mmCIF file with all atom_site columns, C-alpha atoms and ligand atoms in Angstrom:
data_model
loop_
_atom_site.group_PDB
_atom_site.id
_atom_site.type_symbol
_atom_site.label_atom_id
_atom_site.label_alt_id
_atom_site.label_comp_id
_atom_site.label_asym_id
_atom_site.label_entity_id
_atom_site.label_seq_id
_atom_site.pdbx_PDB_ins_code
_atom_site.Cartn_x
_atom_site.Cartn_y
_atom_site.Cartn_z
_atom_site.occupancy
_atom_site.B_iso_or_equiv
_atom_site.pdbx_formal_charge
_atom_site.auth_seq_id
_atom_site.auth_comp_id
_atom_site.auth_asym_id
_atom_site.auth_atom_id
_atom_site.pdbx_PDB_model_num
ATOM   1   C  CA  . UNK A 1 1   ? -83.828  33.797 23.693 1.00 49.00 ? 1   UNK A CA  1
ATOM   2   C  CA  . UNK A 1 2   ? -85.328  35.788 26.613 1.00 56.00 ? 2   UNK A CA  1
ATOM   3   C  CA  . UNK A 1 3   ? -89.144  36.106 25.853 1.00 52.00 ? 3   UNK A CA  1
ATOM   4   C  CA  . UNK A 1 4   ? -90.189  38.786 27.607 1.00 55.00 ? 4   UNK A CA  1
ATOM   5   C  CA  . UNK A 1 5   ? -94.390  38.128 28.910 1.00 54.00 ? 5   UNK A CA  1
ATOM   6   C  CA  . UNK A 1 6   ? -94.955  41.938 30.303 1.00 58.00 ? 6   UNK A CA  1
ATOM   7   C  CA  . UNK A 1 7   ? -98.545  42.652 31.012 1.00 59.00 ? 7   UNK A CA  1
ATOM   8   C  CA  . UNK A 1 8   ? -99.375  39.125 29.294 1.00 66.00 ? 8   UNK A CA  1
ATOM   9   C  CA  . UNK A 1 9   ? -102.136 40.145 27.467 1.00 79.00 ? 9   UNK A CA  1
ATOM   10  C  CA  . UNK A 1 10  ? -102.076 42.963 24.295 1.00 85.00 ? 10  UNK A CA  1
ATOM   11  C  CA  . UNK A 1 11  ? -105.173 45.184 24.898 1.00 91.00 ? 11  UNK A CA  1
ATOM   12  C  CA  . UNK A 1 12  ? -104.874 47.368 21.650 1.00 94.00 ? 12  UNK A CA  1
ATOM   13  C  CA  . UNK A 1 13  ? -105.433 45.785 18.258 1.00 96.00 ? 13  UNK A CA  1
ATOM   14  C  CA  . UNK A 1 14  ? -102.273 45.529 15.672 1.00 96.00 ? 14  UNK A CA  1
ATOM   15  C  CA  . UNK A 1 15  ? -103.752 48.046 13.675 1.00 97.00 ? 15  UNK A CA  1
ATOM   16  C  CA  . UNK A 1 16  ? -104.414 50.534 16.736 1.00 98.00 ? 16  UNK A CA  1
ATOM   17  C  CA  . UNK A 1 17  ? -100.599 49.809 17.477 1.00 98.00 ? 17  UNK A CA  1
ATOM   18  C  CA  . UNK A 1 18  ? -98.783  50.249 14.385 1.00 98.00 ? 18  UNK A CA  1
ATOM   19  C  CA  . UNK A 1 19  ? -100.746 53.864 14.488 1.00 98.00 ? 19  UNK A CA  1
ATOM   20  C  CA  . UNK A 1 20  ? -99.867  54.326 17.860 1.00 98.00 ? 20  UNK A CA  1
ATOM   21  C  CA  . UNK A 1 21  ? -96.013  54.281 16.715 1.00 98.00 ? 21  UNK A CA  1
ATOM   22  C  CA  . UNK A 1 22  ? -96.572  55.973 13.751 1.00 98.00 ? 22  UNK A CA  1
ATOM   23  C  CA  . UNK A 1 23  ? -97.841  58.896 15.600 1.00 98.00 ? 23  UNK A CA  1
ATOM   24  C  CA  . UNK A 1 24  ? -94.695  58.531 18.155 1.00 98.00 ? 24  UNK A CA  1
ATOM   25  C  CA  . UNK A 1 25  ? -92.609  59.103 14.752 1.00 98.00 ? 25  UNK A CA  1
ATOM   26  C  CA  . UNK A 1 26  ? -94.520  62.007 13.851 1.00 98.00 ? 26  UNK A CA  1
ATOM   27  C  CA  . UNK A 1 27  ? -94.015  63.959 17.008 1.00 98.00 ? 27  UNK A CA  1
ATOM   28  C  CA  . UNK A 1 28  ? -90.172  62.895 17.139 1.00 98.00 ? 28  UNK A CA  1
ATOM   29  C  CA  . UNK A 1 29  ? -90.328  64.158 13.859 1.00 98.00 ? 29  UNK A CA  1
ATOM   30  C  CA  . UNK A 1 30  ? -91.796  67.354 15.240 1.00 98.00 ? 30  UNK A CA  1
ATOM   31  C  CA  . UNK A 1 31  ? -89.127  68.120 17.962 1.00 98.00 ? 31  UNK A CA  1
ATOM   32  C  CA  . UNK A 1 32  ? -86.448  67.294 15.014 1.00 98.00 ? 32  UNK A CA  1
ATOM   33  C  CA  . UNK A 1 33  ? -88.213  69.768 13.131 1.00 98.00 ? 33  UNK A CA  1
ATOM   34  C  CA  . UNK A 1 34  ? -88.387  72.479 16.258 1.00 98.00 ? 34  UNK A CA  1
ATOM   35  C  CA  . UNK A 1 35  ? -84.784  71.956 16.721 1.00 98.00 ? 35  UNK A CA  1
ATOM   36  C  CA  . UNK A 1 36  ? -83.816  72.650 12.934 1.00 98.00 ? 36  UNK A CA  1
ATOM   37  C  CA  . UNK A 1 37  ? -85.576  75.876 13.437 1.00 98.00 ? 37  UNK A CA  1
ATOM   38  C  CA  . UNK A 1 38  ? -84.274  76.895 16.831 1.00 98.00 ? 38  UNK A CA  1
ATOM   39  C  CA  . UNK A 1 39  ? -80.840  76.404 15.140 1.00 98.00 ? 39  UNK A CA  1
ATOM   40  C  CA  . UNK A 1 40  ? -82.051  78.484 12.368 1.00 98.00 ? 40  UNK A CA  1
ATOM   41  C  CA  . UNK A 1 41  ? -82.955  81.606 14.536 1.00 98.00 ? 41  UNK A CA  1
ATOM   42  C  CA  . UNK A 1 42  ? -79.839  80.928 16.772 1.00 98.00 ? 42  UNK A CA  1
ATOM   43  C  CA  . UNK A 1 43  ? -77.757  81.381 12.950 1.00 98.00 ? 43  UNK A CA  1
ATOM   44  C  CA  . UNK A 1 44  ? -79.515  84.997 12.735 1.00 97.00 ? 44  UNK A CA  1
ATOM   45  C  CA  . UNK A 1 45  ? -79.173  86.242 16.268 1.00 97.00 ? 45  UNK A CA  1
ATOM   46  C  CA  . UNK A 1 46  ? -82.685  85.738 17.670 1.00 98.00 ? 46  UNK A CA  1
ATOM   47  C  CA  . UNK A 1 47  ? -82.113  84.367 20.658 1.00 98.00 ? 47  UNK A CA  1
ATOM   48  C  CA  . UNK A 1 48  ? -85.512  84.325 21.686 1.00 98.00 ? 48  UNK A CA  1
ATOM   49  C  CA  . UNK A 1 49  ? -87.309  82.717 19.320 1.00 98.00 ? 49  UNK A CA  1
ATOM   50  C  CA  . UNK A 1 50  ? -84.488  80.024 19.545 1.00 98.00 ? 50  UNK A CA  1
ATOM   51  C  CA  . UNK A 1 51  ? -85.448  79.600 23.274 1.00 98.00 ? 51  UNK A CA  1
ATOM   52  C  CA  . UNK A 1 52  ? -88.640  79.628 21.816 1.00 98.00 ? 52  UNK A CA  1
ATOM   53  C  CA  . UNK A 1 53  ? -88.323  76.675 19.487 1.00 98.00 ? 53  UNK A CA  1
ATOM   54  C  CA  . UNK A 1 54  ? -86.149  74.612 21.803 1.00 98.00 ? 54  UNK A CA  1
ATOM   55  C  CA  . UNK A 1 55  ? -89.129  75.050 24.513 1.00 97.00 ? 55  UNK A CA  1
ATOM   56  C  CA  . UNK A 1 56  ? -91.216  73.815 21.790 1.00 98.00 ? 56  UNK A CA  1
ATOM   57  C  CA  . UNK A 1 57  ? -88.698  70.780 21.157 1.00 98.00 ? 57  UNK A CA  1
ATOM   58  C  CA  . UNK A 1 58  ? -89.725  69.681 24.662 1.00 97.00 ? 58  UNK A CA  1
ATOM   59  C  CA  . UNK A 1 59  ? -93.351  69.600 24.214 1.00 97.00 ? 59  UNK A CA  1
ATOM   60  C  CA  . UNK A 1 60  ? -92.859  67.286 21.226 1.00 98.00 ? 60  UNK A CA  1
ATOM   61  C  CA  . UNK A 1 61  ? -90.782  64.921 22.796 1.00 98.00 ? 61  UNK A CA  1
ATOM   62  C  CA  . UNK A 1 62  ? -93.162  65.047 26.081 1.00 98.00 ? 62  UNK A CA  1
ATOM   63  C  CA  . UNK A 1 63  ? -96.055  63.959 22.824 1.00 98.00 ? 63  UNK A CA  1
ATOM   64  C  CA  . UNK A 1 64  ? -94.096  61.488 22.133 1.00 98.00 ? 64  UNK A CA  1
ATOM   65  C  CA  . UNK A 1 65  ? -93.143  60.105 25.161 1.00 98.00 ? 65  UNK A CA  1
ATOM   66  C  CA  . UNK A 1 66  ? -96.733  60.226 26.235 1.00 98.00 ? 66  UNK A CA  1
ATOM   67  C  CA  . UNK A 1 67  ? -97.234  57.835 23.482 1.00 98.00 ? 67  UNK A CA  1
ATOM   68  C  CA  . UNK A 1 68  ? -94.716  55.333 24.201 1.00 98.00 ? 68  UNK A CA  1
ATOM   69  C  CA  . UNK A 1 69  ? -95.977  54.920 27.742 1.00 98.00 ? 69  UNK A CA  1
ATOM   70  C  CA  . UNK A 1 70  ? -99.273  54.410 26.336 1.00 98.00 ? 70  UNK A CA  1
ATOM   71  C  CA  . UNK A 1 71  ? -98.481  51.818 23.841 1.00 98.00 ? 71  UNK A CA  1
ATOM   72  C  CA  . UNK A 1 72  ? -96.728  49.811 26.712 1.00 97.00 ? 72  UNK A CA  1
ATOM   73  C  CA  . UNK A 1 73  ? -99.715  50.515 29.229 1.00 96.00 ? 73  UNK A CA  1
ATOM   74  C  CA  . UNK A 1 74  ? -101.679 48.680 26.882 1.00 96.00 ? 74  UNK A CA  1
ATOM   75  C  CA  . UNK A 1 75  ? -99.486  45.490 26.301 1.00 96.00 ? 75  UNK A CA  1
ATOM   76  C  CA  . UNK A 1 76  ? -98.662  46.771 23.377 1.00 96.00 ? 76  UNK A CA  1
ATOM   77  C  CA  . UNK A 1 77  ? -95.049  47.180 21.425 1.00 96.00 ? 77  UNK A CA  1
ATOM   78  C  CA  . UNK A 1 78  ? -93.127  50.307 20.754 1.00 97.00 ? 78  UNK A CA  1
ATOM   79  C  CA  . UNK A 1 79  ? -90.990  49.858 17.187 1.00 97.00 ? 79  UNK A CA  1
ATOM   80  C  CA  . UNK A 1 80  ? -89.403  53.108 16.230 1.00 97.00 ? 80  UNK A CA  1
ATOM   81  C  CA  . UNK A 1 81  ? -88.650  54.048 12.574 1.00 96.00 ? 81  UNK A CA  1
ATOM   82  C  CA  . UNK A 1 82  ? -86.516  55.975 11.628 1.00 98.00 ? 82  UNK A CA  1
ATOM   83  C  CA  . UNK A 1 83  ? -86.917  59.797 11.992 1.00 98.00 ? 83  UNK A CA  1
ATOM   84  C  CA  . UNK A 1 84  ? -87.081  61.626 8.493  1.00 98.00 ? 84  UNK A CA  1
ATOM   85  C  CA  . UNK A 1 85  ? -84.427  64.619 8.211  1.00 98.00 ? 85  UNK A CA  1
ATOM   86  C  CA  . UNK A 1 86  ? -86.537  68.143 8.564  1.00 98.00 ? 86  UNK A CA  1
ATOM   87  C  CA  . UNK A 1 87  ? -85.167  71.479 6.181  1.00 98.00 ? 87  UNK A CA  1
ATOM   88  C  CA  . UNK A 1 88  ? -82.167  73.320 7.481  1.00 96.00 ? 88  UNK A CA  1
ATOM   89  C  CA  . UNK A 1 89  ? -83.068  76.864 6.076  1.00 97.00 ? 89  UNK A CA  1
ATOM   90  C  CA  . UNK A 1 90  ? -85.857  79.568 5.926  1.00 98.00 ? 90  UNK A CA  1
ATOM   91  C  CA  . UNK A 1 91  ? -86.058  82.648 4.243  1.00 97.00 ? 91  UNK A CA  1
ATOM   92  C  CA  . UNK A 1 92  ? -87.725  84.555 6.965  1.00 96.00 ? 92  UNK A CA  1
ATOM   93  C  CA  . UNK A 1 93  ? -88.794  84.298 10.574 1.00 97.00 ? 93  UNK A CA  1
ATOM   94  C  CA  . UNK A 1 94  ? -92.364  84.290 8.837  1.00 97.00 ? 94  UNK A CA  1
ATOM   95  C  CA  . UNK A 1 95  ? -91.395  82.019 6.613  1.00 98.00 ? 95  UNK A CA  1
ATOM   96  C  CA  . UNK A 1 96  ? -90.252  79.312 9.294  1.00 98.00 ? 96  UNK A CA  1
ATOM   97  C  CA  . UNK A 1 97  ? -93.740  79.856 11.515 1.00 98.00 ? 97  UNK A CA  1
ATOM   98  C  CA  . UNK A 1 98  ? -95.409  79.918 8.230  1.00 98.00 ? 98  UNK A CA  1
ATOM   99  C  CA  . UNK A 1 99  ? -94.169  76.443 7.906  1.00 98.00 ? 99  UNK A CA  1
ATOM   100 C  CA  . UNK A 1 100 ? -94.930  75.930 11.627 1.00 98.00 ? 100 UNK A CA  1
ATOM   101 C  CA  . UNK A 1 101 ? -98.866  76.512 11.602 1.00 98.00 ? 101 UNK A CA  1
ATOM   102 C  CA  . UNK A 1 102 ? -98.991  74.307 8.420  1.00 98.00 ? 102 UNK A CA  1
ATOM   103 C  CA  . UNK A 1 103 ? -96.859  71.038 10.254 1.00 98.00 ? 103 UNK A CA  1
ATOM   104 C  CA  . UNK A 1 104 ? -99.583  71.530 13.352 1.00 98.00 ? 104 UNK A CA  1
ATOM   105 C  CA  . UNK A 1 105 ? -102.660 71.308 10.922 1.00 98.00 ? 105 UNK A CA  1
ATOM   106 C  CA  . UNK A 1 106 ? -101.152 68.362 9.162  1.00 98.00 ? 106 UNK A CA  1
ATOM   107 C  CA  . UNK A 1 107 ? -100.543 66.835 12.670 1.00 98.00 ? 107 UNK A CA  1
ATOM   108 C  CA  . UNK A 1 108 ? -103.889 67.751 13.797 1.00 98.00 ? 108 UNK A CA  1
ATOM   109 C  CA  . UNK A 1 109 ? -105.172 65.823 10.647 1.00 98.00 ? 109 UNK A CA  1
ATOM   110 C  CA  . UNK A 1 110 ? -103.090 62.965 11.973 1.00 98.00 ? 110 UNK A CA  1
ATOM   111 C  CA  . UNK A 1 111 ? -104.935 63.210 15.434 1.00 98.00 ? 111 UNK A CA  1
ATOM   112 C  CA  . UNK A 1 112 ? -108.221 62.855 14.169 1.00 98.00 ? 112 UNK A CA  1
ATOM   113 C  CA  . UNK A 1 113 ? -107.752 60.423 11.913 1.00 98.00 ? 113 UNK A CA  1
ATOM   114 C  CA  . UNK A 1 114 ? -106.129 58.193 14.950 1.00 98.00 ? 114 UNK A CA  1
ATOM   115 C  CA  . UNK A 1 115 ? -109.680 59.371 16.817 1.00 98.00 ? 115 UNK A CA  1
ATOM   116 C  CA  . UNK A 1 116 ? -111.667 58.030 13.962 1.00 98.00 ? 116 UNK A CA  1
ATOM   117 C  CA  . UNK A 1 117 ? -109.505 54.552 13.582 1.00 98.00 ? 117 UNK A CA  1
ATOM   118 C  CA  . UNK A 1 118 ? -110.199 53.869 17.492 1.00 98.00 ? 118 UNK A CA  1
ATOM   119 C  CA  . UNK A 1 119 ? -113.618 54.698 16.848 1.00 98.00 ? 119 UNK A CA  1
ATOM   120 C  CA  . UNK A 1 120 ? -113.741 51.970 14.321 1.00 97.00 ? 120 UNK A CA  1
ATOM   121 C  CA  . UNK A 1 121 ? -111.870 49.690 16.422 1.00 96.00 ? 121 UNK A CA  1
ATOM   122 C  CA  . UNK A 1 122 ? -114.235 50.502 18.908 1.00 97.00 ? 122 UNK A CA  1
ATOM   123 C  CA  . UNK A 1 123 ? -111.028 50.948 21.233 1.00 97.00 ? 123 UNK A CA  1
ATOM   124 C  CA  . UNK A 1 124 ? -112.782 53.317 24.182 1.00 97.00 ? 124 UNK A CA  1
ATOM   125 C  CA  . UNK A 1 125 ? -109.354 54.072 25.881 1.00 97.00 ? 125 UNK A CA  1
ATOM   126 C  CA  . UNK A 1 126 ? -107.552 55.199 23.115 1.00 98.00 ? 126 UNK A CA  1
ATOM   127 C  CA  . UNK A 1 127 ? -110.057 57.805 21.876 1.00 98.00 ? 127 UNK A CA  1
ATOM   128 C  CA  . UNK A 1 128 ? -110.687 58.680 25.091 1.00 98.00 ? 128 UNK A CA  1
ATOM   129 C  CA  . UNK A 1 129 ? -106.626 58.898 25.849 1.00 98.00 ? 129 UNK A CA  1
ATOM   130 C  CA  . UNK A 1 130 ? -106.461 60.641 22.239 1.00 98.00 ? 130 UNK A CA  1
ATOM   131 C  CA  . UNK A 1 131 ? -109.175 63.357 23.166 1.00 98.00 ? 131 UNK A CA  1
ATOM   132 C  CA  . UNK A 1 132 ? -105.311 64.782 25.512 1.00 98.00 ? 132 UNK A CA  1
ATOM   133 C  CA  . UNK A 1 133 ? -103.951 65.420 21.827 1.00 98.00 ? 133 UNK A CA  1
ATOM   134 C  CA  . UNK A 1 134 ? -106.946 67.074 20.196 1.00 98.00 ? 134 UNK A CA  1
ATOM   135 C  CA  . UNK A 1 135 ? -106.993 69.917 22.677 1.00 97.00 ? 135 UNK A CA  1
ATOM   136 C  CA  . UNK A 1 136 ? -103.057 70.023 22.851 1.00 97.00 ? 136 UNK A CA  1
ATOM   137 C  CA  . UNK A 1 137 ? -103.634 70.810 19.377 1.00 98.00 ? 137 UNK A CA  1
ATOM   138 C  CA  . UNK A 1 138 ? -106.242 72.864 19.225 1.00 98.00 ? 138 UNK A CA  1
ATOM   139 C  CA  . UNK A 1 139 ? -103.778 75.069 21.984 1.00 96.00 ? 139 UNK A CA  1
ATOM   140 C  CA  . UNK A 1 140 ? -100.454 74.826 19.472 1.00 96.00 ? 140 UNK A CA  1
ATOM   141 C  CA  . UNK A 1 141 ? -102.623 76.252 16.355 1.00 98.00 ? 141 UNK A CA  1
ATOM   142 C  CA  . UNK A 1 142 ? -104.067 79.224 18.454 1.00 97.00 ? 142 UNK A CA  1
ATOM   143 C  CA  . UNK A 1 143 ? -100.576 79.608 20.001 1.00 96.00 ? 143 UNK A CA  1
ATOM   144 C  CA  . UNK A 1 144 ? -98.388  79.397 16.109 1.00 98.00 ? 144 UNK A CA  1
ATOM   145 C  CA  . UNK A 1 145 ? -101.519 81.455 15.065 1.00 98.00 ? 145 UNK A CA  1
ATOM   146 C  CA  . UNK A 1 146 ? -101.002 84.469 17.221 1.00 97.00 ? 146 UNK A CA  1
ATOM   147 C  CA  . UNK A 1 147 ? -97.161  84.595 16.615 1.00 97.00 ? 147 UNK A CA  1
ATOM   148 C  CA  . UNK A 1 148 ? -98.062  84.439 13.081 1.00 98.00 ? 148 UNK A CA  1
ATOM   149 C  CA  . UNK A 1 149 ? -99.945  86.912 13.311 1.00 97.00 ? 149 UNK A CA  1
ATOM   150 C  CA  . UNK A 1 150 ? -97.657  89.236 14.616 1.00 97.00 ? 150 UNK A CA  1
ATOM   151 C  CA  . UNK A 1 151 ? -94.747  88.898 12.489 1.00 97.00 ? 151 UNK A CA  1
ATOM   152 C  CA  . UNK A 1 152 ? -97.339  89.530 9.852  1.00 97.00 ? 152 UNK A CA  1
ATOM   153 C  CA  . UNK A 1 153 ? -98.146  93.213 11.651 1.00 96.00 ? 153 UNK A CA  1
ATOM   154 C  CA  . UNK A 1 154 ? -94.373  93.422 12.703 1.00 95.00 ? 154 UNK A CA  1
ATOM   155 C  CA  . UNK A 1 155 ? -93.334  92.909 8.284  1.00 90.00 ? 155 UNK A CA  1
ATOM   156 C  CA  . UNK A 1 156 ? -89.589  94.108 8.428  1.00 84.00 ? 156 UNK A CA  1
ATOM   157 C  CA  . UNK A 1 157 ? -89.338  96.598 11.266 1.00 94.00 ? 157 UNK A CA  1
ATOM   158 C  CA  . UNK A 1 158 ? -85.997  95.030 12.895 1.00 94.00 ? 158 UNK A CA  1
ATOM   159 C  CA  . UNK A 1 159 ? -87.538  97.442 16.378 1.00 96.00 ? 159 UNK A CA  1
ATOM   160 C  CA  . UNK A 1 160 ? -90.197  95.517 16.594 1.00 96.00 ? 160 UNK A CA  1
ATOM   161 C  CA  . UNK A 1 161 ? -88.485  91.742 15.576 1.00 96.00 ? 161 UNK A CA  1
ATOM   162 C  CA  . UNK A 1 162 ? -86.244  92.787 18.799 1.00 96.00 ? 162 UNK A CA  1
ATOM   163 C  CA  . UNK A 1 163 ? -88.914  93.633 21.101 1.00 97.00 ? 163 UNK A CA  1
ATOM   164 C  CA  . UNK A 1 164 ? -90.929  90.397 20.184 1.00 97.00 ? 164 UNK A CA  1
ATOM   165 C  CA  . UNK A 1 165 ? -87.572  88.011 20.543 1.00 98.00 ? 165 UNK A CA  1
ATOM   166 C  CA  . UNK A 1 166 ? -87.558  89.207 24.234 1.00 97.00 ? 166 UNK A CA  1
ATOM   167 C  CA  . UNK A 1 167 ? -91.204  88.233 24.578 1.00 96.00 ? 167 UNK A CA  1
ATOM   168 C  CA  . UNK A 1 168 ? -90.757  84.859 23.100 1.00 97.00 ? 168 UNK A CA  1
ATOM   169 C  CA  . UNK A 1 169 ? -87.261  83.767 24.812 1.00 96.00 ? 169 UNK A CA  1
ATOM   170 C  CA  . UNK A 1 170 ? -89.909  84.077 28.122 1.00 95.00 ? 170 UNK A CA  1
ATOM   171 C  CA  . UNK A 1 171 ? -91.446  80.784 27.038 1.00 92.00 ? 171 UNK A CA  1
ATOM   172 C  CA  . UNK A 1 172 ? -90.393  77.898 29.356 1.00 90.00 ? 172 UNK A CA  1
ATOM   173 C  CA  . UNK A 1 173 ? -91.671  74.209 28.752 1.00 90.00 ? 173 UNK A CA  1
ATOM   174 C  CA  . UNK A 1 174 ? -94.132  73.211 32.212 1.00 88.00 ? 174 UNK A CA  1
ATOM   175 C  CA  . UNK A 1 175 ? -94.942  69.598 31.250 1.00 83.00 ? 175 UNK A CA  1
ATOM   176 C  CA  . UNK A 1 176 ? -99.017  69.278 32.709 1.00 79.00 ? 176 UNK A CA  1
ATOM   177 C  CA  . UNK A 1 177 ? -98.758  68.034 35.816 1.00 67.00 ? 177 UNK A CA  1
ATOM   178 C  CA  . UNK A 1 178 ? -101.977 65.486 35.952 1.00 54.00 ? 178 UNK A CA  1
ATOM   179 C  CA  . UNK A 1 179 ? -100.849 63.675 33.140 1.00 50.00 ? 179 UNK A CA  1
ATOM   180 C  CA  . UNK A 1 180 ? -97.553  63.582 33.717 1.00 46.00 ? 180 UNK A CA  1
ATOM   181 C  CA  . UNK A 1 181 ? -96.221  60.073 32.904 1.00 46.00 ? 181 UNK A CA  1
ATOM   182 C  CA  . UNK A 1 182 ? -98.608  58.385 31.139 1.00 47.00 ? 182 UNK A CA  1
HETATM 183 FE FE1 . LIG B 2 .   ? -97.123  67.134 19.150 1.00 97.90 ? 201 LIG B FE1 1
HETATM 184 FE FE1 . LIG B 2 .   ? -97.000  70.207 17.941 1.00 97.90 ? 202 LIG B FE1 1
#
């Protein structure tokens, strides 16, 4: 069999690593989720907050790809599990970003908890790499937040739904340009 050396020497602990991919699940487990919704608004005719969705789709597979490349920058392995199927309905465009702020609080849970094991495994580069996530999250919550928040003003004028589906089919995904790859 072909043993494959790569950087020779793994500079993240075992424990660090198997978080590492756990956390690369969660965010594919985020775009599946994203997608499952964007389908959802596509079924009732809101375009925009498909385009929306789909937009945010891309940010969660950038997440995760930003992970992988870490994990390998480090000597480490990437394993990936399988992805766990997300819901196929809503009731309500409120509903489904109701469900929306509450996956990015659970995820930023995840974050810090990753923050706290590299603390303990006195790993330097991964909290410091990690510290990326904790204001990417910190942006997502304010960002699910304020849409929230306006479906909660808009309640079940279909003028306003309309008006605010233009606004959100506007979103376009920019991955950050410094940290690009890696
Ligand atoms: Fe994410
Ligand atoms: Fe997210």
């Amino acid at each position: 069999m072909f043993t494959a050396y790569g950087k020779g020497k793994k500079m993240i602990s075992q424990k660090m690593q198997k978080a590492l991919n756990d956390q690369l699940n969660a965010e594919l487990y985020s775009a599946y989720l994203y997608l499952s919704m964007a389908g959802y608004f596509e079924t009732i005719e809101l375009k925009g907050f498909a385009r929306w969705m789909y937009t945010q789709t891309q940010e969660e597979q950038f997440h995760a790809m930003k992970l992988h490349n870490y994990v390998l920058e480090r000597g480490g392995k990437v394993t990936l599990g399988a992805i766990d199927a997300p819901p196929a309905d809503w009731d309500s465009p409120l509903a489904v970003f109701e469900a929306t702020l509450k996956h990015e609080q659970k995820v930023t849970g995840l974050i810090n908890d990753l923050i706290y094991l590299a603390r303990d495994q006195k790993d330097n580069a991964s909290e410091i790499y990690l510290q990326w996530y904790v204001n990417e999250q910190v942006e997502e919550e304010s960002n699910v937040g304020t849409v929230l928040g306006r479906l909660k003003l808009i309640k079940d004028s279909p003028q306003a739904l309309f008006i605010m589906d233009k606004e959100m089919g506007l979103r376009i995904f920019t991955p950050p340009a410094a940290e690009g790859g890696t």
